Coordinates of C-alpha atoms in Angstrom, one line a residue:
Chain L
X496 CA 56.7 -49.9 23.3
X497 CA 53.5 -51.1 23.0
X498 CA 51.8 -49.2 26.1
X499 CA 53.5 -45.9 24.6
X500 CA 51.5 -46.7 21.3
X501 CA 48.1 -47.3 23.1
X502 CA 49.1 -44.4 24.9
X503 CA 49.6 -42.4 21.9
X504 CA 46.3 -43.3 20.5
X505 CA 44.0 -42.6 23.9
X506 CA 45.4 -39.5 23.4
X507 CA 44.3 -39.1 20.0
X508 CA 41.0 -40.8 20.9
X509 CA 41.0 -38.0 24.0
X510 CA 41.6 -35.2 21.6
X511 CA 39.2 -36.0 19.1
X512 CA 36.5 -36.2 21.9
X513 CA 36.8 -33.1 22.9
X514 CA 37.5 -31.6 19.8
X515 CA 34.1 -33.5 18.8
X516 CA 32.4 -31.8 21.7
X517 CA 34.0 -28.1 20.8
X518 CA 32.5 -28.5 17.2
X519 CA 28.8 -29.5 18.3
X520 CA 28.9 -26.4 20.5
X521 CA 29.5 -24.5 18.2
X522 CA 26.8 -25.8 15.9
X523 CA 24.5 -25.4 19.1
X524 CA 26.2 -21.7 19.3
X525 CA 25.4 -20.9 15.7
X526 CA 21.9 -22.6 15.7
X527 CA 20.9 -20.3 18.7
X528 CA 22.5 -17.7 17.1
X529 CA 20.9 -18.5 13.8
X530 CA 17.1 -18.8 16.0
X531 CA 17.8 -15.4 17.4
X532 CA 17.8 -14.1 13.5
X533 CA 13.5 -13.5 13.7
X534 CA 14.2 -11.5 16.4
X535 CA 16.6 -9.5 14.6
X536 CA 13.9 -9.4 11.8
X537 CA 11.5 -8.2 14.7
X538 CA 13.8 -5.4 15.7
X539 CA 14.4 -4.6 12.2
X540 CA 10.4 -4.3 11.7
X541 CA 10.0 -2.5 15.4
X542 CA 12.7 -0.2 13.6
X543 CA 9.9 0.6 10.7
X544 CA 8.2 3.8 11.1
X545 CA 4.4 3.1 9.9
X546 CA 1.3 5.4 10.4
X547 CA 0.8 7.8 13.1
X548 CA -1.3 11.2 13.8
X549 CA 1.1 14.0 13.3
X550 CA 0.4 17.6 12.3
X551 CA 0.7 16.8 8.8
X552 CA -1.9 13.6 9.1
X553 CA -4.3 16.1 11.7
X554 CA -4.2 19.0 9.1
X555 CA -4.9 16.4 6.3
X556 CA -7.9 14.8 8.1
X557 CA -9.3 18.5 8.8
X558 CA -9.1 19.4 5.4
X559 CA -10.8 16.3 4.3
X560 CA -14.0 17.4 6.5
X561 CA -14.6 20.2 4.5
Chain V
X1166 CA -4.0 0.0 15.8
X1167 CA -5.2 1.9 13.0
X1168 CA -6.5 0.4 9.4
X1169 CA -5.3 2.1 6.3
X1170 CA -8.0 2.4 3.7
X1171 CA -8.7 4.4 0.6
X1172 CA -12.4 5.4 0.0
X1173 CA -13.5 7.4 -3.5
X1174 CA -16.4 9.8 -2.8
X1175 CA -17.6 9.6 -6.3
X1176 CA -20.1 12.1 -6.2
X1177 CA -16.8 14.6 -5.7
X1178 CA -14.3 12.8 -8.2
X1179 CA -13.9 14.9 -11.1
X1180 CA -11.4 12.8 -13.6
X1181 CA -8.8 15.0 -13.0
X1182 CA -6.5 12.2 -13.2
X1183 CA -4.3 14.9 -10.4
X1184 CA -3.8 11.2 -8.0
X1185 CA -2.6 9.3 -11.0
X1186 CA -0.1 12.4 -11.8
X1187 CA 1.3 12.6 -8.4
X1188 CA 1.5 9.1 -8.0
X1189 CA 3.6 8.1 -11.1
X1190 CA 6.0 11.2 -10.5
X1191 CA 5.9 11.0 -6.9
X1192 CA 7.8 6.7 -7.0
X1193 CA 8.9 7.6 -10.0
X1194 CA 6.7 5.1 -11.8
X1195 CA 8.4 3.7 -14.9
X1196 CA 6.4 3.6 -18.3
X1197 CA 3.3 1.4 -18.9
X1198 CA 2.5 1.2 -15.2
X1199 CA 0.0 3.1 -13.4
X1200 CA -0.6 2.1 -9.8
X1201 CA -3.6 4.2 -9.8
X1202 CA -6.0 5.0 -12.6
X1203 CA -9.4 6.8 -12.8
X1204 CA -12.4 4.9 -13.8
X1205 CA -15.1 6.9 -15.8
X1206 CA -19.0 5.1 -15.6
X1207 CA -21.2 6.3 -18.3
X1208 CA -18.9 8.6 -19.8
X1209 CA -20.4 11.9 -21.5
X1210 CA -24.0 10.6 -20.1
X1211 CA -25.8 12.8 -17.9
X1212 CA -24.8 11.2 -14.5
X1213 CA -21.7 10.2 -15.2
X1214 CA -19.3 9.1 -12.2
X1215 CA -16.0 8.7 -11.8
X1216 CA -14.0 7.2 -9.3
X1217 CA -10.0 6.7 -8.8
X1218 CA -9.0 3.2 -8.3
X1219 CA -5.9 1.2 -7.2
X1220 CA -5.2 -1.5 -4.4
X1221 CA -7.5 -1.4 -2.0
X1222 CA -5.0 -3.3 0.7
X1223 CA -8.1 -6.0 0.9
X1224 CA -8.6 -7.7 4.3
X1225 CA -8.4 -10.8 2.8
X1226 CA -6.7 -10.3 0.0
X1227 CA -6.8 -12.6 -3.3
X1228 CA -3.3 -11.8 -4.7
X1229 CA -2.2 -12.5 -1.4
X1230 CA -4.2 -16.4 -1.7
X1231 CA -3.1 -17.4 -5.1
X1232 CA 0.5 -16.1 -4.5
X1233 CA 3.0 -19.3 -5.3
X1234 CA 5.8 -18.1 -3.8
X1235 CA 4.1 -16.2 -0.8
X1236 CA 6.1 -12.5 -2.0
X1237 CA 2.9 -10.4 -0.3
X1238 CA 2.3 -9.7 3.6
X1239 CA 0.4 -7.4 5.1
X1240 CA 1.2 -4.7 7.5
X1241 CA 0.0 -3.9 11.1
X1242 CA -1.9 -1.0 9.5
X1243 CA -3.1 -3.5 7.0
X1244 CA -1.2 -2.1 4.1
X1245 CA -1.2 -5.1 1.7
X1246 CA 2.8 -5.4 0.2
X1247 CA 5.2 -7.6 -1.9
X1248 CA 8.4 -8.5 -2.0
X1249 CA 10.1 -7.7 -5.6
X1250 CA 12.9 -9.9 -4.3
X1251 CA 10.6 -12.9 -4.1
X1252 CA 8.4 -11.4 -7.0
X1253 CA 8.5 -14.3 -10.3
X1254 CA 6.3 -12.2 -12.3
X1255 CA 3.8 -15.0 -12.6
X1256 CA 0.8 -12.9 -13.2
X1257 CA -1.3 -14.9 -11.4
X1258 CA -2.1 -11.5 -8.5
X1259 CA -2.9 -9.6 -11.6
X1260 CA -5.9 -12.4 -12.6
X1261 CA -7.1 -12.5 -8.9
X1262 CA -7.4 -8.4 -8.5
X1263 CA -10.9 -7.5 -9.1
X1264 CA -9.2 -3.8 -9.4
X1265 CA -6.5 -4.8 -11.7
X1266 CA -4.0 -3.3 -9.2
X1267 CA -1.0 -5.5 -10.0
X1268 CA 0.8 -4.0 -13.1
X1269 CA 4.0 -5.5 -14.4
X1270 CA 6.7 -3.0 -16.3
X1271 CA 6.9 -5.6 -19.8
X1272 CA 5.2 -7.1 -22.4
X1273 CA 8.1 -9.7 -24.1
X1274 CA 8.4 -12.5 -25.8
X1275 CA 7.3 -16.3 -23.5
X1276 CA 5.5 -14.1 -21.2
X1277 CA 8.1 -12.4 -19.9
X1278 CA 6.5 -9.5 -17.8
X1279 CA 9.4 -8.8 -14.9
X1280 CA 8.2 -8.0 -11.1
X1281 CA 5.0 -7.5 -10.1
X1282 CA 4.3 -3.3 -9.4
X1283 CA 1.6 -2.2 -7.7
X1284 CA 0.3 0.8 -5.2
X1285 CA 2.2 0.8 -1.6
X1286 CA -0.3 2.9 0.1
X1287 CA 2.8 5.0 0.1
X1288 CA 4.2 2.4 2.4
X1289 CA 7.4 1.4 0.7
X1290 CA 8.4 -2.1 1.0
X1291 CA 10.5 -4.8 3.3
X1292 CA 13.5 -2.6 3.1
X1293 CA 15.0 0.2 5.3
X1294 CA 12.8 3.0 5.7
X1295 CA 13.4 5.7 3.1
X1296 CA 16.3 3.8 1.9
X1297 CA 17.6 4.2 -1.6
X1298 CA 16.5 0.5 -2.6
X1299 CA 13.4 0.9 -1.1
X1300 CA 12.5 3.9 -3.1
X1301 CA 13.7 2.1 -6.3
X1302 CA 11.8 -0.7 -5.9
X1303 CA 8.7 0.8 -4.3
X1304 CA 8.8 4.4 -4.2
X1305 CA 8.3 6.6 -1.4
X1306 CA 7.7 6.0 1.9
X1307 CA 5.4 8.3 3.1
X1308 CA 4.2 6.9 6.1
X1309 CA 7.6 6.2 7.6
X1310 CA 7.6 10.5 6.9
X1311 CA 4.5 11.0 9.2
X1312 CA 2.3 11.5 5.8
X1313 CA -0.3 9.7 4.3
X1314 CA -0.4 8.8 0.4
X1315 CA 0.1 11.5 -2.0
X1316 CA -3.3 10.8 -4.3
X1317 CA -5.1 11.3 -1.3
X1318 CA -3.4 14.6 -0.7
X1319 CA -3.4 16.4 -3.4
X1320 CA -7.0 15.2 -4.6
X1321 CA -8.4 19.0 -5.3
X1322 CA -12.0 17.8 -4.0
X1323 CA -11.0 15.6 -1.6
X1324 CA -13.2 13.1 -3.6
X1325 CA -9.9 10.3 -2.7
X1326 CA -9.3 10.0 1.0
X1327 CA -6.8 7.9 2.6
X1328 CA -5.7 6.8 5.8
X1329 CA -7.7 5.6 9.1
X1330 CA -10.5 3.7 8.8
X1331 CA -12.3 4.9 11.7
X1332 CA -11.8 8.4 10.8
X1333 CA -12.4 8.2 7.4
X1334 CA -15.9 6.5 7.8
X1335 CA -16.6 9.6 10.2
X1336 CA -15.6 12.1 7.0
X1337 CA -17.9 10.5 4.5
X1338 CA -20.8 9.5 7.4
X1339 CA -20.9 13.6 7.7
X1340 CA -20.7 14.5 4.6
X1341 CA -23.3 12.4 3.4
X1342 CA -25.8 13.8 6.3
X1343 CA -24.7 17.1 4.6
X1344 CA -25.2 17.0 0.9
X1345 CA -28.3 14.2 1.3
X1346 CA -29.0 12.1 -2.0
X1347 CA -30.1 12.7 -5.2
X1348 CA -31.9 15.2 -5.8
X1349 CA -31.3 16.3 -2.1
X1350 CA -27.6 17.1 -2.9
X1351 CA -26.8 20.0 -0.9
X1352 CA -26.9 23.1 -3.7
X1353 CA -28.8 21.2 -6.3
X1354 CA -32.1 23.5 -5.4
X1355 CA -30.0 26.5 -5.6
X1356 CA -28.0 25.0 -9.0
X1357 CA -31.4 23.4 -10.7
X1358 CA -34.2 24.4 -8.9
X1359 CA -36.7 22.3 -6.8
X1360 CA -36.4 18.8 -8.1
X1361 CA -40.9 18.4 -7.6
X1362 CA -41.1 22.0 -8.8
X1363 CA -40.5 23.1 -12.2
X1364 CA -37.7 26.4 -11.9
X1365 CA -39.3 29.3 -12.8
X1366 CA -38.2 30.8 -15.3
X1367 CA -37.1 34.7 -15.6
X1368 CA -39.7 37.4 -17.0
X1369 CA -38.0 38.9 -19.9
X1370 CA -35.1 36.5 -20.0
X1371 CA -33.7 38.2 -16.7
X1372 CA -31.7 40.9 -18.7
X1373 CA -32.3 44.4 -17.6

């Protein structure tokens, strides 16, 4: 009776080890997850559309030497 | 990369105010704020000049320095911007501007003057490109459009230019090898006579 009760709590002991080790990878998985967010913020700002020479910049320009 | 910059050619301004038109209507500019504004030097004196001001997207910008909660960053192009989300409406940009570029939309009561507006370079802001909150918060984003700012391009004279740097020096390097100086303004002979030579005038008052 007593073995099946120490029994019962290595189990529990068991369980909550692993379930320990299940929650602290998924902190790791969110942190890494979380770190990749300034490269989302890079893609985002890659996605920006700032100055370049088209037509309508070239015609500008030309205009302006006159 | 390239550098945005504005540059005035005052000797071509002619107070028109058409940049400060375009640019309130173009972002929809509410009341009481102007992002650009023409400056008049010795109005109604012979010599007057006039020259159209807003943010000049400093290189090392002051309202970017005295900033407490950091809301301004600067571009690749160097377009100096702010956040309106971080924005606490201190006031404390509109005291470092030498340009008085930072504008706020109130005047209330315990100096309540809401966020901080001032010229984009027709850059928008941290949103998405030519989104609707962008435009709300910021106005138009040109650039994103292929364009430059709109002051510069509807200026009548071309007295406001905008955009590169590098190409911009190379308009105003040329055109001041053109007109010359003073009195060697390009036209002024024609317009005023020689400036060491009295004009002479017409025999019999030039009527026939």
């Amino acid at each position: 009776m007593t073995k099946q009760t120490n029994l019962k709590r290595r189990h529990f002991l068991l369980s909550a080890g692993v379930g320990g080790v299940g929650a602290a990878a998924a902190v790791v998985a969110v942190r890494s997850s979380g770190e990749s967010g300034p490269d989302a913020v890079a893609a985002t700002e890659q996605d920006k559309r700032g100055y370049r020479m088209t037509d309508h910049v070239a015609a500008y320009y030309r205009t302006a030497r006159v | 990369m390239a550098r945005m910059k504005f540059i005035c050619d005052a000797e071509r301004c002619i107070e028109c105010n058409g940049c400060v038109t375009a640019c309130k209507n173009e972002h929809e500019v509410p009341w009481g704020v102007n992002r650009r504004r023409v400056v008049t030097i010795n109005d109604g004196v012979p010599g007057e000049r006039s020259m159209s001001v807003a943010c000049m997207h400093c290189s090392d910008a002051p309202c970017m320095a005295v900033c407490p909660v950091d809301c301004f960053y600067r571009t690749d192009e160097g377009v100096v911007l702010h956040d309106k989300d971080l924005c606490i409406g201190c006031g404390y940009c509109f005291y470092a501007c030498p340009f008085g570029a930072p504008q706020f939309p109130q005047a209330g009561a315990f100096g309540l003057r809401g966020k901080m507006d001032k010229c984009t370079f027709c850059a928008g802001g941290p949103e998405k490109d030519s989104s609707e909150d962008e435009f709300r918060k910021y106005g138009r984003n040109r650039l994103a459009e292929g364009k430059l700012p709109l002051c510069a391009e509807v200026c009548s004279t071309k007295a406001l230019l905008g955009g590169d740097a590098d190409v911009l020096a190379d308009i105003y390097r040329q055109r001041v090898l053109t007109r010359g100086k003073g009195a060697d303004i390009w036209g002024w002979s024609t317009a005023y006579g020689k400036p060491d030579a009295p004009a002479s005038q017409p025999a019999g008052g030039g009527q026939s």
